[in-house]
Coordinates of C-alpha atoms and ligand atoms in Angstrom, one line a residue:
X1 CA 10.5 14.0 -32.9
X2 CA 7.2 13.9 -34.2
X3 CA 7.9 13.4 -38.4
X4 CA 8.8 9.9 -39.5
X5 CA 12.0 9.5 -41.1
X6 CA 12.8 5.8 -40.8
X7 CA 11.1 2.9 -42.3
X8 CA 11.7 -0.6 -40.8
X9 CA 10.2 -3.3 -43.3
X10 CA 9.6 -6.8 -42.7
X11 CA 11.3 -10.3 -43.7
X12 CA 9.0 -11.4 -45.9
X13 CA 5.9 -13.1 -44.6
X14 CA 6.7 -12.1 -40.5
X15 CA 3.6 -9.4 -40.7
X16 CA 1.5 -11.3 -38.6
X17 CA 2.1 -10.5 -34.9
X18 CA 1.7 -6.8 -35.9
X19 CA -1.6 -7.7 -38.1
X20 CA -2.7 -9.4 -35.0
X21 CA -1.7 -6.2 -33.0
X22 CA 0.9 -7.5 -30.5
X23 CA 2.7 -4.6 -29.3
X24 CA 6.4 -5.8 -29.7
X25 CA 8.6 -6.2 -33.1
X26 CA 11.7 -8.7 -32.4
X27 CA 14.7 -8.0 -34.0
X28 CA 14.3 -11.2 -35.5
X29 CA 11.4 -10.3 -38.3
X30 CA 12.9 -7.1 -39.3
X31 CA 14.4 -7.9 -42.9
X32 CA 16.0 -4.0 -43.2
X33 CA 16.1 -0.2 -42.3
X34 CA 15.6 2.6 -44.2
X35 CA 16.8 5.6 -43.2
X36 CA 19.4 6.3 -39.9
X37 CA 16.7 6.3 -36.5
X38 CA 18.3 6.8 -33.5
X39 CA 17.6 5.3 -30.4
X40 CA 13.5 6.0 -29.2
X41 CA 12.7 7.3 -32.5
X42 CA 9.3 7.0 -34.1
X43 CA 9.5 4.9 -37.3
X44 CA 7.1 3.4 -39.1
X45 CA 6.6 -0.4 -39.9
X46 CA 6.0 -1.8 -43.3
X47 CA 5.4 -5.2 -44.7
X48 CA 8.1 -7.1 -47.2
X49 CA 5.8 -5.3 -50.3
X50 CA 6.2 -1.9 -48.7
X51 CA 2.6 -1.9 -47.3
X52 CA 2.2 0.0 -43.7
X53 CA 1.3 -2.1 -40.9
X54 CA 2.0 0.4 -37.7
X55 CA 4.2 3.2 -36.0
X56 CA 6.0 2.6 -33.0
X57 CA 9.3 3.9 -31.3
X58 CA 12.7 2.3 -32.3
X59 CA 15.8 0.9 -29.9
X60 CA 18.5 -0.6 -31.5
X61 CA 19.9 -1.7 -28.3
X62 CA 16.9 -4.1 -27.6
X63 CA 16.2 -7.3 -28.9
X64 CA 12.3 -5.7 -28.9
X65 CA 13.5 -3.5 -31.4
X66 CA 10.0 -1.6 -32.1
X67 CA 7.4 -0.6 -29.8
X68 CA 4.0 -0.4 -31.6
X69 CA 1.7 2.7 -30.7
X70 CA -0.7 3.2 -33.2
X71 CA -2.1 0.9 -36.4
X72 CA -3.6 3.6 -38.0
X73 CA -1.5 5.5 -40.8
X74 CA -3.2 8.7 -40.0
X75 CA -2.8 9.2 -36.4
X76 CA 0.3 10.9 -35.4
X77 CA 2.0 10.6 -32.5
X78 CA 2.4 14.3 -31.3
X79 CA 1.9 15.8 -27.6
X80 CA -1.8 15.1 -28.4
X81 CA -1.6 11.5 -28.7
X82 CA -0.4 10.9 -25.3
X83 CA -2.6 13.7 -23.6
X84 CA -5.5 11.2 -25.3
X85 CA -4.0 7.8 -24.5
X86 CA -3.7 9.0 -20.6
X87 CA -6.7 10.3 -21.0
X88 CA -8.6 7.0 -21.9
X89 CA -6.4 5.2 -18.6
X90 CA -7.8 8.1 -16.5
X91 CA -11.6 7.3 -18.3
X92 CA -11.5 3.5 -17.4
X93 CA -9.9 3.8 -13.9
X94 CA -13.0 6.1 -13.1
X95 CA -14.9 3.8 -14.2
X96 CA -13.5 1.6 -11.5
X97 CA -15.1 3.0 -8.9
X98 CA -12.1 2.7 -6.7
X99 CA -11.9 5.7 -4.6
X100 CA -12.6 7.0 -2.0
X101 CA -12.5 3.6 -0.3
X102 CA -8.7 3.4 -2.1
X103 CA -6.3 6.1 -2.7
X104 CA -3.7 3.9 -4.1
X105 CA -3.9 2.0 -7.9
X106 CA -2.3 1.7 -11.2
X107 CA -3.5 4.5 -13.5
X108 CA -1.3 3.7 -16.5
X109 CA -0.3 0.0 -17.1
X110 CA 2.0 0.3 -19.8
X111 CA 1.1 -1.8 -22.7
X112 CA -2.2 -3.0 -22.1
X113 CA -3.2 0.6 -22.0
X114 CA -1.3 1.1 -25.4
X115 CA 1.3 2.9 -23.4
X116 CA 4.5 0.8 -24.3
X117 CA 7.1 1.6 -21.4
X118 CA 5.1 3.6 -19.0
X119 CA 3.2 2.9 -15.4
X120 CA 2.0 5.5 -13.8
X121 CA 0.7 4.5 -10.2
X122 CA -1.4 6.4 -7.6
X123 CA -1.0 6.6 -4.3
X124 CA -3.5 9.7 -2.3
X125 CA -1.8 13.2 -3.9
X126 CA 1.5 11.8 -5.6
X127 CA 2.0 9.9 -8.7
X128 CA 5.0 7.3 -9.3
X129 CA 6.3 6.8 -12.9
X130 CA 8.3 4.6 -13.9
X131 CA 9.8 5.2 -17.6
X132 CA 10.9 1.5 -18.6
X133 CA 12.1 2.5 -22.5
X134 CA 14.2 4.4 -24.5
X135 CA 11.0 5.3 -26.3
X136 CA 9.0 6.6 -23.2
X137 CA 12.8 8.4 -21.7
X138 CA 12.3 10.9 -25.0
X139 CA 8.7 11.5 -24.2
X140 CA 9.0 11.9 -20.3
X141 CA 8.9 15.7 -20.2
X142 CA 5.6 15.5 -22.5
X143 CA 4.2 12.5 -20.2
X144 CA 5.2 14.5 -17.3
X145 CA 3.5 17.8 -18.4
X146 CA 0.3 15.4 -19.2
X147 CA 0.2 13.8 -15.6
X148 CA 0.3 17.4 -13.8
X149 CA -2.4 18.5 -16.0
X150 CA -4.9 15.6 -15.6
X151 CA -4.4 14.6 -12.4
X152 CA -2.6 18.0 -10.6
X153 CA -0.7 15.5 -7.8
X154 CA 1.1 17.2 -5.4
X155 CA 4.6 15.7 -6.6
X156 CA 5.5 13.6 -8.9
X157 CA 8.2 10.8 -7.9
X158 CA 10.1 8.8 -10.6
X159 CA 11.2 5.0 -9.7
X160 CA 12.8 4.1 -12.7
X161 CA 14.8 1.8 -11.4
X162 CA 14.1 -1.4 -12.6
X163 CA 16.4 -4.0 -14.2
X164 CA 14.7 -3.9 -17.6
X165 CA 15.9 -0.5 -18.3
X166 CA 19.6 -1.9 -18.4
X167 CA 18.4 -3.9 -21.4
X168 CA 17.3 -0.7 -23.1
X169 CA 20.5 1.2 -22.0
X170 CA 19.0 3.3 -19.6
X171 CA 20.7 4.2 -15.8
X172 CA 18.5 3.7 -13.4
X173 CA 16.7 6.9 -11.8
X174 CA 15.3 7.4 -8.0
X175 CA 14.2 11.0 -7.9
X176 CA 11.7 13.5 -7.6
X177 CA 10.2 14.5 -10.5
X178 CA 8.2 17.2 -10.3
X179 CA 6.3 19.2 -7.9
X180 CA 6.6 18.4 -4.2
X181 CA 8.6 15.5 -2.3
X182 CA 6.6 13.0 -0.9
X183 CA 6.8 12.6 3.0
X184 CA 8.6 9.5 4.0
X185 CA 5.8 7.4 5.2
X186 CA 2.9 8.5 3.1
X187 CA -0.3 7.3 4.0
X188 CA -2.6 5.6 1.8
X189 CA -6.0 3.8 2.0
X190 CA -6.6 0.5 0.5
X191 CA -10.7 -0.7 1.1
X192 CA -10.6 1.2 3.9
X193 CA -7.4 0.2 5.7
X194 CA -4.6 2.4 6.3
X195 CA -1.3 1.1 5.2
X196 CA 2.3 3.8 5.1
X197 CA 4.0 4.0 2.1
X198 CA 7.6 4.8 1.3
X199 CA 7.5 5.6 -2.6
X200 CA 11.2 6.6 -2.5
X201 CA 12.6 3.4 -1.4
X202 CA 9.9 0.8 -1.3
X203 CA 9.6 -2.3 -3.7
X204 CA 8.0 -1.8 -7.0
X205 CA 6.2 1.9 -6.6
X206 CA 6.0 1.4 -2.9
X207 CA 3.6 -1.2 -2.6
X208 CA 1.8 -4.3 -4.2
X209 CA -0.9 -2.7 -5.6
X210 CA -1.7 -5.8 -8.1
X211 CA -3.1 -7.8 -4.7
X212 CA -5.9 -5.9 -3.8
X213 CA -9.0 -8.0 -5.2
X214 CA -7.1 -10.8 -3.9
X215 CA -6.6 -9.4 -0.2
X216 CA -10.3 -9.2 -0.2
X217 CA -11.3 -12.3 -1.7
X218 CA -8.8 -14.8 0.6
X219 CA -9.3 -12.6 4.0
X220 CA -13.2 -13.1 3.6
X221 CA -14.8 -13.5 7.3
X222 CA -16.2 -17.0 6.0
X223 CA -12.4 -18.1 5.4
X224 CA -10.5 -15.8 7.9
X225 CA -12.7 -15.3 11.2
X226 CA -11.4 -16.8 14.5
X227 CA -8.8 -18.3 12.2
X228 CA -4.9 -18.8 12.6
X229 CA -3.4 -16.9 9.5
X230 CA 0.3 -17.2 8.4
X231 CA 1.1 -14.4 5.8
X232 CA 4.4 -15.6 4.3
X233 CA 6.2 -13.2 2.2
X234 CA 4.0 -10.6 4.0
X235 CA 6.0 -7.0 3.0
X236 CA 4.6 -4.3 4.8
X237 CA 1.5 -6.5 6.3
X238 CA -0.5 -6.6 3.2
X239 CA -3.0 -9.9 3.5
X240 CA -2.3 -9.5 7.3
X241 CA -4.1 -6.8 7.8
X242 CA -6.8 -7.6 5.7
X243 CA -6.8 -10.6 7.6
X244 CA -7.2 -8.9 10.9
X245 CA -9.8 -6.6 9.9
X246 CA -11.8 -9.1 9.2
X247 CA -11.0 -11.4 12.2
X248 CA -8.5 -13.6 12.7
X249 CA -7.4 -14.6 15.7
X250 CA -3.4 -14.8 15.0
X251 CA -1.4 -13.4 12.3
X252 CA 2.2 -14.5 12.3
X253 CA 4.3 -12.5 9.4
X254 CA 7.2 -13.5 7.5
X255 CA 9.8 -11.4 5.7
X256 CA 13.4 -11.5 4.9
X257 CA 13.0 -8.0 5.3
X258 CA 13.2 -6.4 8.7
X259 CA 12.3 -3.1 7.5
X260 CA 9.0 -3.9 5.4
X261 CA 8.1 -6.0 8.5
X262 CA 8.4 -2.8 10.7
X263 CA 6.8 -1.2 8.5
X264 CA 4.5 -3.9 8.9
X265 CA 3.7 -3.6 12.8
X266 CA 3.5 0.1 12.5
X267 CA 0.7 -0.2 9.6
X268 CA -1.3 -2.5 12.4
X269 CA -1.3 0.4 15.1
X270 CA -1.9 3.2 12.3
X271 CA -5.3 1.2 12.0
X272 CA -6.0 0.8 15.9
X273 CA -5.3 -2.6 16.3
X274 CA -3.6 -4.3 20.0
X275 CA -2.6 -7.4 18.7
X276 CA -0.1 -8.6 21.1
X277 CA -0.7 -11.9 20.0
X278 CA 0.6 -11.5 16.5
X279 CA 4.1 -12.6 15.3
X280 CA 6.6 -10.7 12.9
X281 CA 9.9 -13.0 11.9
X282 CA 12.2 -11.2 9.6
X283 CA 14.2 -14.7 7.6
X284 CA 13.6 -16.7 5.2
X285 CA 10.8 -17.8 4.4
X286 CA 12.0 -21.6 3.4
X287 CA 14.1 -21.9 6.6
X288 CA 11.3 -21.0 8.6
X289 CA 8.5 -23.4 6.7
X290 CA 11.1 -26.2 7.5
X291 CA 11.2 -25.1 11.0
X292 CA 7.2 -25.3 11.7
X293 CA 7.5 -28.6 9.8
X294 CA 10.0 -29.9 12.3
X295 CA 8.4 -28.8 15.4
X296 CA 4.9 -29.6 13.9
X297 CA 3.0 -26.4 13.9
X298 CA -0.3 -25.7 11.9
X299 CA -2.2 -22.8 10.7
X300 CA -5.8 -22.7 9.7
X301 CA -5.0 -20.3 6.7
X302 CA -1.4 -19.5 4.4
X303 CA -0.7 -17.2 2.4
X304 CA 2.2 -17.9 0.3
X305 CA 3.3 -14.2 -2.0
X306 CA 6.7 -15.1 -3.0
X307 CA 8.6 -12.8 -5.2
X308 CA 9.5 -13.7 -8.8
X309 CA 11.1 -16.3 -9.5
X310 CA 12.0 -16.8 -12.8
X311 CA 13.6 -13.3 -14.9
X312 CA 13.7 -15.0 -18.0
X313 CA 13.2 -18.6 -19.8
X314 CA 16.6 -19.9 -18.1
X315 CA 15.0 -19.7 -15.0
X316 CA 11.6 -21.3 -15.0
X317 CA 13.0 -24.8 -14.5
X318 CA 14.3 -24.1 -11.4
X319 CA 11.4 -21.4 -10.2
X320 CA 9.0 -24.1 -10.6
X321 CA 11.0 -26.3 -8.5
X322 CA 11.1 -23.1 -5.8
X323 CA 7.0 -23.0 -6.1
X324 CA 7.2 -26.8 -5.8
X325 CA 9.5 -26.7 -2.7
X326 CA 7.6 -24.0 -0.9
X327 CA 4.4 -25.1 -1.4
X328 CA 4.7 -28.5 -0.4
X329 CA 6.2 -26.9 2.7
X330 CA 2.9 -24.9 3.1
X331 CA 0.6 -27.9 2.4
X332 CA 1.8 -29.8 5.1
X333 CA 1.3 -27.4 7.9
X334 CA -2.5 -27.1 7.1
X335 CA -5.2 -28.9 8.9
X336 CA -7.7 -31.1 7.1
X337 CA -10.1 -28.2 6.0
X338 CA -7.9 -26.0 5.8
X339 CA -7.0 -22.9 3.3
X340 CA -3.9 -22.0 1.0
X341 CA -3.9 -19.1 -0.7
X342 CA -0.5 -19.6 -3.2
X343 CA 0.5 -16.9 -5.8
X344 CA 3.0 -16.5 -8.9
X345 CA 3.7 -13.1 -9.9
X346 CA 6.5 -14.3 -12.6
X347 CA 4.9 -14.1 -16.0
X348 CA 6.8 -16.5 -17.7
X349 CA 5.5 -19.4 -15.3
X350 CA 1.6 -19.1 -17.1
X351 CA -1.5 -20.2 -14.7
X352 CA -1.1 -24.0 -16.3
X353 CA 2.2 -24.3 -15.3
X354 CA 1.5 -23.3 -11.9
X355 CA -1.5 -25.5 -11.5
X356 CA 1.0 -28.0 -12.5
X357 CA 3.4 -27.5 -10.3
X358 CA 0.8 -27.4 -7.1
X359 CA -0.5 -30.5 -8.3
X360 CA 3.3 -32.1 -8.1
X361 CA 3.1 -30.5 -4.7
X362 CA -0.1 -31.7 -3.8
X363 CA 0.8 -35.4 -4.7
X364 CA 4.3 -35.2 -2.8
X365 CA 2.8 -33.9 0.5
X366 CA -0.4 -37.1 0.1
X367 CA -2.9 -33.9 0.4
X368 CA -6.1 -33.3 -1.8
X369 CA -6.4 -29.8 -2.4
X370 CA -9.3 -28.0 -4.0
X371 CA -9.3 -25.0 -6.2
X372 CA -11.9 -22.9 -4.7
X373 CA -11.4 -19.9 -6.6
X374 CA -8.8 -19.0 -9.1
X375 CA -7.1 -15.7 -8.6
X376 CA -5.3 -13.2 -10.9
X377 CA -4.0 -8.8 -11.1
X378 CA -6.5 -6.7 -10.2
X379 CA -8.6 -4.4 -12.9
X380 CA -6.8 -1.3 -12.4
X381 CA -3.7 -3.6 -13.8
X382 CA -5.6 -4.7 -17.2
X383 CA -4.6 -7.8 -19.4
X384 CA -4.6 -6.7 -23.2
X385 CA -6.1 -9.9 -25.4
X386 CA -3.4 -8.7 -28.0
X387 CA -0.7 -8.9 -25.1
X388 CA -1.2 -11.8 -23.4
X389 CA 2.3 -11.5 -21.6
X390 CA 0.3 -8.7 -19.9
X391 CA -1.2 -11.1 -17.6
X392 CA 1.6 -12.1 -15.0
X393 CA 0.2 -12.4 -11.8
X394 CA -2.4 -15.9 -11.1
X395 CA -3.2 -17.5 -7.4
X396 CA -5.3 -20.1 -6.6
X397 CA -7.3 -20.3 -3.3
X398 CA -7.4 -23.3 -2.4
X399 CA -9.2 -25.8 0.2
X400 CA -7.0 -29.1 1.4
X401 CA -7.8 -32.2 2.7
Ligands
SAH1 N1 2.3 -10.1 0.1 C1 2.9 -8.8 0.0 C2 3.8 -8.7 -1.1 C3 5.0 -9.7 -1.1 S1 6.3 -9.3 -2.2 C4 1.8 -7.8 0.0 O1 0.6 -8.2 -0.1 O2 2.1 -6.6 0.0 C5 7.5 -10.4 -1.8 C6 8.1 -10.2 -0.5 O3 9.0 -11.3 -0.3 C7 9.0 -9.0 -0.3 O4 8.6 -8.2 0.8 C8 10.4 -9.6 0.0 O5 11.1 -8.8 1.0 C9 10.1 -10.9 0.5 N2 11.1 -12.0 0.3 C10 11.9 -12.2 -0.8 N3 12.6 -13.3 -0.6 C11 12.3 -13.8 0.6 C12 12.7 -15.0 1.3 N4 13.6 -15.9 0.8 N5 12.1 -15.2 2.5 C13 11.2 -14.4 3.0 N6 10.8 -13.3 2.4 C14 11.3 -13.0 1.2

């Protein structure tokens, strides 16, 4: 696996996204192949005049046919090379500073730390992996062996389940990977608050890591305290119970999912909280926007944490009319003064776009809104300047009139 026997080479002239170090090779710029790689196979990359540009793993099945690793002609991509790539991860989330106040972040986040393919997430004594590429599949046992001897977790559970892998041609994979099973509800700490986490079946690795800055920054005791808080798309409490710890006098919770909202309720008694005051309405979120509209209901500070909504360039017409929809729904429940926290976690929708669309919002509903701070993936979930579709997740906090 480790020698080089296939060469892809360049249409003439389409070097520069790999000069400029972008990570993917579209099918589109490759001009032939020399030599018979089979699918997650290292192969080099070399310009129309035969001159190397990078090395990177191969899937024919994918219309990002290479995965770049490495731009250095002598660095070869053996066991060692991604010992030392997890290595540097481990090195900058130390640097972090993130524990012992949180248990749970992203350790590896695939591209943007020149791991094409591969998260690796944290949460207390386990790891989750998810191996998103043919490339990564090959190296899994490799990876694996890596993870148990940096990090020596407890188990290791594998949620490679996500849609993308169809695209690469991969089954999906829910399973423990090494090492011990995780208990059902594990237990994890996030600034201090105590939230259960079910890395078998949850969303994503169990839980919305990529919020945490954010959870801090909206649920501040200036914004939050003695305030009526509605947490829409809440999961398993998330902003709610930052919002409580810090406060707020009513939290009302919506989910179309009843079990993430249980989950919810439980997470607020794990942490010692009596809030009989509280609310938790498993529907949709839309429905029940229209609803407080109707009967004319307000709420001091929203939330709004909506899934994705657009999967691919198809899509982002009608997401943005979604993010339109909702948060003009959101805008006119809040009191002059009052807050709205609004998220986009699909990365094809960029933070422009969004602005865009709040503004069309904003105009529709005849509110002034404010950006008061500007909101974005935390730093254990780096954006790579070379990989700018690395950034994916953008908020704005705002104040409206
Ligand atoms: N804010 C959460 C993460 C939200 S993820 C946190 O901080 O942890 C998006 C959530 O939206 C998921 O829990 C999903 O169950 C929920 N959801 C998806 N579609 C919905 C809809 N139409 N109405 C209400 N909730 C929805």
């Amino acid at each position: 696996m480790h020698t080089i026997t296939a060469q892809i080479i360049l249409k003439p002239g389409r070097e520069k996204s790999v000069l400029n170090r972008h990570p993917w090779l579209f099918s589109g710029a490759i001009g032939r192949v020399e030599g018979s790689p089979q699918p997650g196979d290292l192969v080099q990359v070399l310009d129309g005049n035969g001159r190397f540009l990078a090395t990177g793993y191969f899937n024919p099945n994918s219309q990002i046919r290479v995965r770049l690793l490495s731009w250095n002609v002598d660095e070869r991509i053996d066991d060692q090379f991604w010992v030392g790539r997890l290595q540097q991860a481990r090195r900058h989330r130390q640097m972090l500073n993130l524990e012992p106040a949180t248990t749970a972040y992203r350790l590896v986040n695939a591209e943007a730390d020149g791991l094409p393919g591969l998260i690796v997430d944290k949460y207390g004594d386990f790891l989750v992996l998810q191996s998103l590429t043919m490339g990564i599949e090959r190296q899994k046992e490799t990876i694996l062996a890596a993870l148990n001897q940096l990090w020596q977790p407890q188990g290791i559970v594998e949620r490679s389940d996500a849609d993308v892998r169809q695209k690469e041609g991969l089954p999906r994979l829910n399973r423990v990977a090494s090492g011990e099973p995780p208990p059902e509800t594990l237990v994890i700490q996030e600034n201090d608050i105590l939230f259960g986490v079910n890395l078998l079946e949850g969303h994503k690795s169990g839980f919305y890591l990529d919020q945490r800055e954010n959870r801090t920054a909206v649920t501040h005791p200036h914004h939050i305290a003695n305030k009526t808080f509605l947490n829409v798309f809440a999961y398993t409490g998330g902003f709610g119970l930052y919002a409580i710890a810090n406060g707020a006098r009513q939290v009302t919770h919506i989910d179309s999912s009843y079990d993430a909202l249980s989950l919810a309720e439980q997470n607020v008694a794990r942490n010692g909280w009596q809030r009989p005051q509280d609310e938790y309405l498993a529907g949709d979120a839309f429905d029940i926007l229209r609803h407080y509209r109707d009967t004319q209901q307000s709420f001091d500070v929203i939330v709004l944490d909506p899934p994705k909504f657009a999967h691919s360039q198809r899509d982002v017409d009608r997401a943005c009319r979604g993010y339109k929809d909702l948060n003009w729904l959101a805008l006119r429940l809040l009191p002059p003064g009052g807050l709205l926290a609004t998220f986009s976690c699909s990365g094809l929708i960029s933070a422009d776009l969004f602005q865009k669309v709040l503004f069309g919002a904003a105009v529709d509903a005849g509110r002034q809104v404010q950006i008061i701070q500007t909101l974005t993936q935390g730093p254990d979930h780096p954006v790579l300047l070379t990989f700018p579709e690395s950034a994916y997740l953008k908020g704005f906090l705002c104040r409206v009139w």
